[in-house]
PDB file of C-alpha atoms in Angstrom:
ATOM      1  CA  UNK Q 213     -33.931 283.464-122.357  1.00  0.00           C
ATOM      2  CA  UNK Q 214     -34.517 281.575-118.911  1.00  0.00           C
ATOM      3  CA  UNK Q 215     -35.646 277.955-119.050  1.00  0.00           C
ATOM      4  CA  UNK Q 216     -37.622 277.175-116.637  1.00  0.00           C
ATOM      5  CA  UNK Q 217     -39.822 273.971-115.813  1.00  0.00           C
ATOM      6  CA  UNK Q 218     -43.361 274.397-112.963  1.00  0.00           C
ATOM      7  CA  UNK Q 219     -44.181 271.841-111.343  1.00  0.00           C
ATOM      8  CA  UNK Q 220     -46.682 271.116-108.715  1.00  0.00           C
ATOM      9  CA  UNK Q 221     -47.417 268.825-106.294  1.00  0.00           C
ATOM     10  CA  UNK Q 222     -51.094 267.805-108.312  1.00  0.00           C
ATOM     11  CA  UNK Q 223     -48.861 266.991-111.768  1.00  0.00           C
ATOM     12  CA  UNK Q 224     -47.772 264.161-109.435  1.00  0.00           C
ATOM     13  CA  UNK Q 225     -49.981 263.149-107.461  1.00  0.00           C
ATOM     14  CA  UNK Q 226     -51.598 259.625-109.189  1.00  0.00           C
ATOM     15  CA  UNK Q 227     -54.917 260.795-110.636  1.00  0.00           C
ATOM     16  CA  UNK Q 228     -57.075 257.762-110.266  1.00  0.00           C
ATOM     17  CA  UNK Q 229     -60.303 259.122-111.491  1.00  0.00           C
ATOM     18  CA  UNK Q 230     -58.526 260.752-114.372  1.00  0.00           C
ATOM     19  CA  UNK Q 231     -56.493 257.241-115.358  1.00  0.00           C
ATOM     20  CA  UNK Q 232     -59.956 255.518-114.954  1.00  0.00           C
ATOM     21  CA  UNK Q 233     -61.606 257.910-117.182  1.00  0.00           C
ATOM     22  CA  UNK Q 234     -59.062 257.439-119.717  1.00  0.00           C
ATOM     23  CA  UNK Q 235     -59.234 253.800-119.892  1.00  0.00           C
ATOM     24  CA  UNK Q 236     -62.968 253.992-120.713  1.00  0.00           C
ATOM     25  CA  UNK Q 237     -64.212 252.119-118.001  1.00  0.00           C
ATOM     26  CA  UNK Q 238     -66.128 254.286-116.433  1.00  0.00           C
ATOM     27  CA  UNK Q 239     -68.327 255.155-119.602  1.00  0.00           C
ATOM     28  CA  UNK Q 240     -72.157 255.547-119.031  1.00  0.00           C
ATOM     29  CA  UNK Q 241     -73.841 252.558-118.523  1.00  0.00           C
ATOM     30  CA  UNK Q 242     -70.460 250.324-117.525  1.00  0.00           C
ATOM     31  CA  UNK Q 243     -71.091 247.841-114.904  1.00  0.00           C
ATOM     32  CA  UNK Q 244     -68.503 248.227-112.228  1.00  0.00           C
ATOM     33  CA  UNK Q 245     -67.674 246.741-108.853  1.00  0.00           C
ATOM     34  CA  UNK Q 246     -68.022 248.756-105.742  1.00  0.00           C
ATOM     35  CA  UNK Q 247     -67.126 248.366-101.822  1.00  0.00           C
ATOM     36  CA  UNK Q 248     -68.963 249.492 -99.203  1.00  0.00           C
ATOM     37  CA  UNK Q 249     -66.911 252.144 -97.221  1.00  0.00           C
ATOM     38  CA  UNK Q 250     -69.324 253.396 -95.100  1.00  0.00           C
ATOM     39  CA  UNK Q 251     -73.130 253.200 -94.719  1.00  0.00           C
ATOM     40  CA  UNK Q 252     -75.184 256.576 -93.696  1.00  0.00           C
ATOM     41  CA  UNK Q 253     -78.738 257.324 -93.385  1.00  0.00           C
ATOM     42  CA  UNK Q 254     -79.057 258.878 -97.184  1.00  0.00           C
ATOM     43  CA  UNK Q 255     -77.030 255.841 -98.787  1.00  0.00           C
ATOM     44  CA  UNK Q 256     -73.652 254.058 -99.167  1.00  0.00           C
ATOM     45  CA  UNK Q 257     -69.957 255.915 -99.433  1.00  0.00           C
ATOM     46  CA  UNK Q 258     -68.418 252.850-101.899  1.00  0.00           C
ATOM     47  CA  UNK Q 259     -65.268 252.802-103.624  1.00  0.00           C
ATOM     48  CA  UNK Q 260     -64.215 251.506-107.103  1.00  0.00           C
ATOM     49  CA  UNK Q 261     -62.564 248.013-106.835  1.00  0.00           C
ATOM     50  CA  UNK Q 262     -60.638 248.015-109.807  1.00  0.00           C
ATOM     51  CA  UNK Q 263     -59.747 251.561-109.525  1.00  0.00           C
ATOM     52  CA  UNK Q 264     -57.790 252.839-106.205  1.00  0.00           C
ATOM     53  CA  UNK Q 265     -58.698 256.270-105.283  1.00  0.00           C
ATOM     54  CA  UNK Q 266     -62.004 256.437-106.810  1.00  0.00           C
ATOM     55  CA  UNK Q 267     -64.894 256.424-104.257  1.00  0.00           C
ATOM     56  CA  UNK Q 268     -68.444 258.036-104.662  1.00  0.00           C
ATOM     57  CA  UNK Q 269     -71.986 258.032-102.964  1.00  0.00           C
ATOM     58  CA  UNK Q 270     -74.613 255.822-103.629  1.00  0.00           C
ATOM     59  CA  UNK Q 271     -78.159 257.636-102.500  1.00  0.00           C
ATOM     60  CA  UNK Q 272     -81.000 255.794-101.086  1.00  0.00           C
ATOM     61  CA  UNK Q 273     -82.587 256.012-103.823  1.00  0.00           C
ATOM     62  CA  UNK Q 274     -80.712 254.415-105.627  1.00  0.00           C
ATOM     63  CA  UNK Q 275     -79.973 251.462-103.716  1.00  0.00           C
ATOM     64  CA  UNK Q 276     -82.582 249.172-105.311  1.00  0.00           C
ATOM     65  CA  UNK Q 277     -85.765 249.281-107.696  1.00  0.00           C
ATOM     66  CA  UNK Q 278     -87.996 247.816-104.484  1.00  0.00           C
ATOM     67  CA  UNK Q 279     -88.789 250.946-102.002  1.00  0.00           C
ATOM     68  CA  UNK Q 280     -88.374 248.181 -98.784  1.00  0.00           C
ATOM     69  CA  UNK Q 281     -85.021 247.030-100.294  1.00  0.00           C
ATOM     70  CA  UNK Q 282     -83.654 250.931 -99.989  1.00  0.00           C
ATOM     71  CA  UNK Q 283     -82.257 250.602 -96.349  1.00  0.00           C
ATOM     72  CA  UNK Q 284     -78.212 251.406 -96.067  1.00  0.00           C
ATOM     73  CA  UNK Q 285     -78.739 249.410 -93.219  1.00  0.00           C
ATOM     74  CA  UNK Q 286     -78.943 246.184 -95.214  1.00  0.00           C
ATOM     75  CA  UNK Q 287     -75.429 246.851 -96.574  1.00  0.00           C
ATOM     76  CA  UNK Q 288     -71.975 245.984 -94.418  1.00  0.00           C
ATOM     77  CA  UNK Q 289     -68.930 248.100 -94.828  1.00  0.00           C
ATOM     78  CA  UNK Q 290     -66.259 245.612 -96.678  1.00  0.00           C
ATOM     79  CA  UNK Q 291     -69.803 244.267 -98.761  1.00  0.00           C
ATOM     80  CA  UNK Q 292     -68.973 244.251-102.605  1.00  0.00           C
ATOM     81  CA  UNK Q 293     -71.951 245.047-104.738  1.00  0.00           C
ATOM     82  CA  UNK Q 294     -72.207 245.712-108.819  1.00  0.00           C
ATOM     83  CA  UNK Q 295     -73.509 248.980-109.827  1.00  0.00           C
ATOM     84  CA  UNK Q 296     -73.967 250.296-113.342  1.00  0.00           C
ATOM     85  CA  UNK Q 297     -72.268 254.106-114.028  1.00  0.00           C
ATOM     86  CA  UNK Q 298     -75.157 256.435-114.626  1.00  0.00           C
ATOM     87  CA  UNK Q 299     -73.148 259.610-115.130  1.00  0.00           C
ATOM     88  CA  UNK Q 300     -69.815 260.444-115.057  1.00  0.00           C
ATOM     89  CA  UNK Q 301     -68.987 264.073-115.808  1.00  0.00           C
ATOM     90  CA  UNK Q 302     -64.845 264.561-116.393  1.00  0.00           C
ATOM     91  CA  UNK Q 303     -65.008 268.477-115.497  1.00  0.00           C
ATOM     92  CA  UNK Q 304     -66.270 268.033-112.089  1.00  0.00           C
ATOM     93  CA  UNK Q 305     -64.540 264.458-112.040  1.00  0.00           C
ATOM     94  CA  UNK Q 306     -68.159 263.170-110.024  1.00  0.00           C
ATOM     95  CA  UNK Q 307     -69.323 259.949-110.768  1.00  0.00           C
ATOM     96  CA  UNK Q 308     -72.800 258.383-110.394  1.00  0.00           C
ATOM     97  CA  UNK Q 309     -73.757 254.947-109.789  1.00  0.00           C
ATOM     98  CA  UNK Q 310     -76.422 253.021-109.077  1.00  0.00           C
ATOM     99  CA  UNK Q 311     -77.398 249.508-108.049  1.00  0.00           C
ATOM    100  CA  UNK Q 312     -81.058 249.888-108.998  1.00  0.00           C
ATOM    101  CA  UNK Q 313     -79.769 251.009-112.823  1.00  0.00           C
ATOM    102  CA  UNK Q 314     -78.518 247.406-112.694  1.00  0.00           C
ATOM    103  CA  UNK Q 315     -81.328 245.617-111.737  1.00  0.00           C
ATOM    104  CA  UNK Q 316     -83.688 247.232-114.375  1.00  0.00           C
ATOM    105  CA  UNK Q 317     -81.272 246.383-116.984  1.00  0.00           C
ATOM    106  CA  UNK Q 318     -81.081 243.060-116.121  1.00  0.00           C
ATOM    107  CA  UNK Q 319     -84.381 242.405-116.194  1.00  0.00           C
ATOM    108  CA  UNK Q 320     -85.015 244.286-119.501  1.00  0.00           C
ATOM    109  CA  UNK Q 321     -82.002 242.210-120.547  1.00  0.00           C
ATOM    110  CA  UNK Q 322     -83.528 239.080-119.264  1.00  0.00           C
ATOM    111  CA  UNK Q 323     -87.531 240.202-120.486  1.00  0.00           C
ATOM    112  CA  UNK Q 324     -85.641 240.277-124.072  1.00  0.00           C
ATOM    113  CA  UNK Q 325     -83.866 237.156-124.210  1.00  0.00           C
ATOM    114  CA  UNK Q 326     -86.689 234.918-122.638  1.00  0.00           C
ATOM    115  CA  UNK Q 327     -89.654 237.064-123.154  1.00  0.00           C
ATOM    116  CA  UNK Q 328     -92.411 238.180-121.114  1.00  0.00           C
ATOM    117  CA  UNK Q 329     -93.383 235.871-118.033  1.00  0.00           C
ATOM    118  CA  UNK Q 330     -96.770 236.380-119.401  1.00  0.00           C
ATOM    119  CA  UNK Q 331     -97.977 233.670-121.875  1.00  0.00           C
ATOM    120  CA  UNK Q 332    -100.933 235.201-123.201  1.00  0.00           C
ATOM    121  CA  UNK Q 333    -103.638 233.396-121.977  1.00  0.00           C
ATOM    122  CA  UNK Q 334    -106.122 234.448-119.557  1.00  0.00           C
ATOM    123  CA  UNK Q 335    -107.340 232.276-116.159  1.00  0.00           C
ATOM    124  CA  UNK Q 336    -110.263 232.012-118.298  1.00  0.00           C
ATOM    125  CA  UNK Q 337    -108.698 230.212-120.820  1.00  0.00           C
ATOM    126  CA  UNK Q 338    -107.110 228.283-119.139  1.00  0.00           C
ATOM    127  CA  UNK Q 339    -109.174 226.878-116.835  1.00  0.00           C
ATOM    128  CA  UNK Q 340    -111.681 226.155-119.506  1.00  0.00           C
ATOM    129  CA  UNK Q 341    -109.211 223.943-121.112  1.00  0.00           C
ATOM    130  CA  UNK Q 342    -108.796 222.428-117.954  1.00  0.00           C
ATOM    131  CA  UNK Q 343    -112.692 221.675-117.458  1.00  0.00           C
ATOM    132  CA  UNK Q 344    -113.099 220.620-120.968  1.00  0.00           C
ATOM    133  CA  UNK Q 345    -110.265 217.826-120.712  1.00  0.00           C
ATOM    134  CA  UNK Q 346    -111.940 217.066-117.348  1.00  0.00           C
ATOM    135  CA  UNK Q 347    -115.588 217.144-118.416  1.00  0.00           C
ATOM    136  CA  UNK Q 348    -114.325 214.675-121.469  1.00  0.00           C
ATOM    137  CA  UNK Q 349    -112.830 212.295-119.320  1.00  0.00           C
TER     138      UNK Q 349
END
């Protein structure tokens, strides 16, 4: 019987998405911290900063919740930013973030903790209040 070991150049090669996939961090919904590589007309190129070797493509559309904050233009290569993982699919080892993900669940977060801005109370009632306490006066 011949022994014989393969190996190829991939088996060692570092596999950065793979190790970052393994360590969980890149789970759906995992807030993560992203440089700008380079800024083009359909989004950002940005690369994982606590994971070398791991860089994906942010779209336009996915650059912020407000449609006049969605310029690439307003981003600098070298700019961090936090994104939040929106998919991340280990057979075709893509992964999707966005920055706009982020802002919605912060202000759902925020909406939750503090509840609504809105107090309740109509203009109405509150300037009638207001006149009353005057008007007493």
């Amino acid at each position: 019987e011949k022994e014989r070991i393969s190996l190829g150049i991939k088996q060692l090669a570092k596999d950065s998405v793979g190790d970052a996939a393994a360590s969980g961090d890149l789970r759906k919904n995992a807030v993560v911290t992203c440089e700008v590589v380079a800024v083009k007309d359909g989004g950002i190129d940005v690369k994982l900063v606590d994971h070398d070797g791991v860089e994906t493509f942010i779209k336009r559309s996915d650059l912020s919740r407000d449609r006049d904050e969605q310029r690439p233009e307003r981003f600098q290569v070298g700019q961090k930013v936090d994104a939040r993982v929106i998919a991340f699919d280990k057979k075709t080892r893509k992964l999707q973030v966005s920055i706009k993900a982020l802002e919605i669940a912060e202000e759902k977060e925020a909406v939750a903790q503090y509840g609504s801005t809105d107090s309740g109370a109509s203009l109405g009632d509150i300037l009638g209040a207001a006149l009353k306490n005057k008007g007493g006066e």
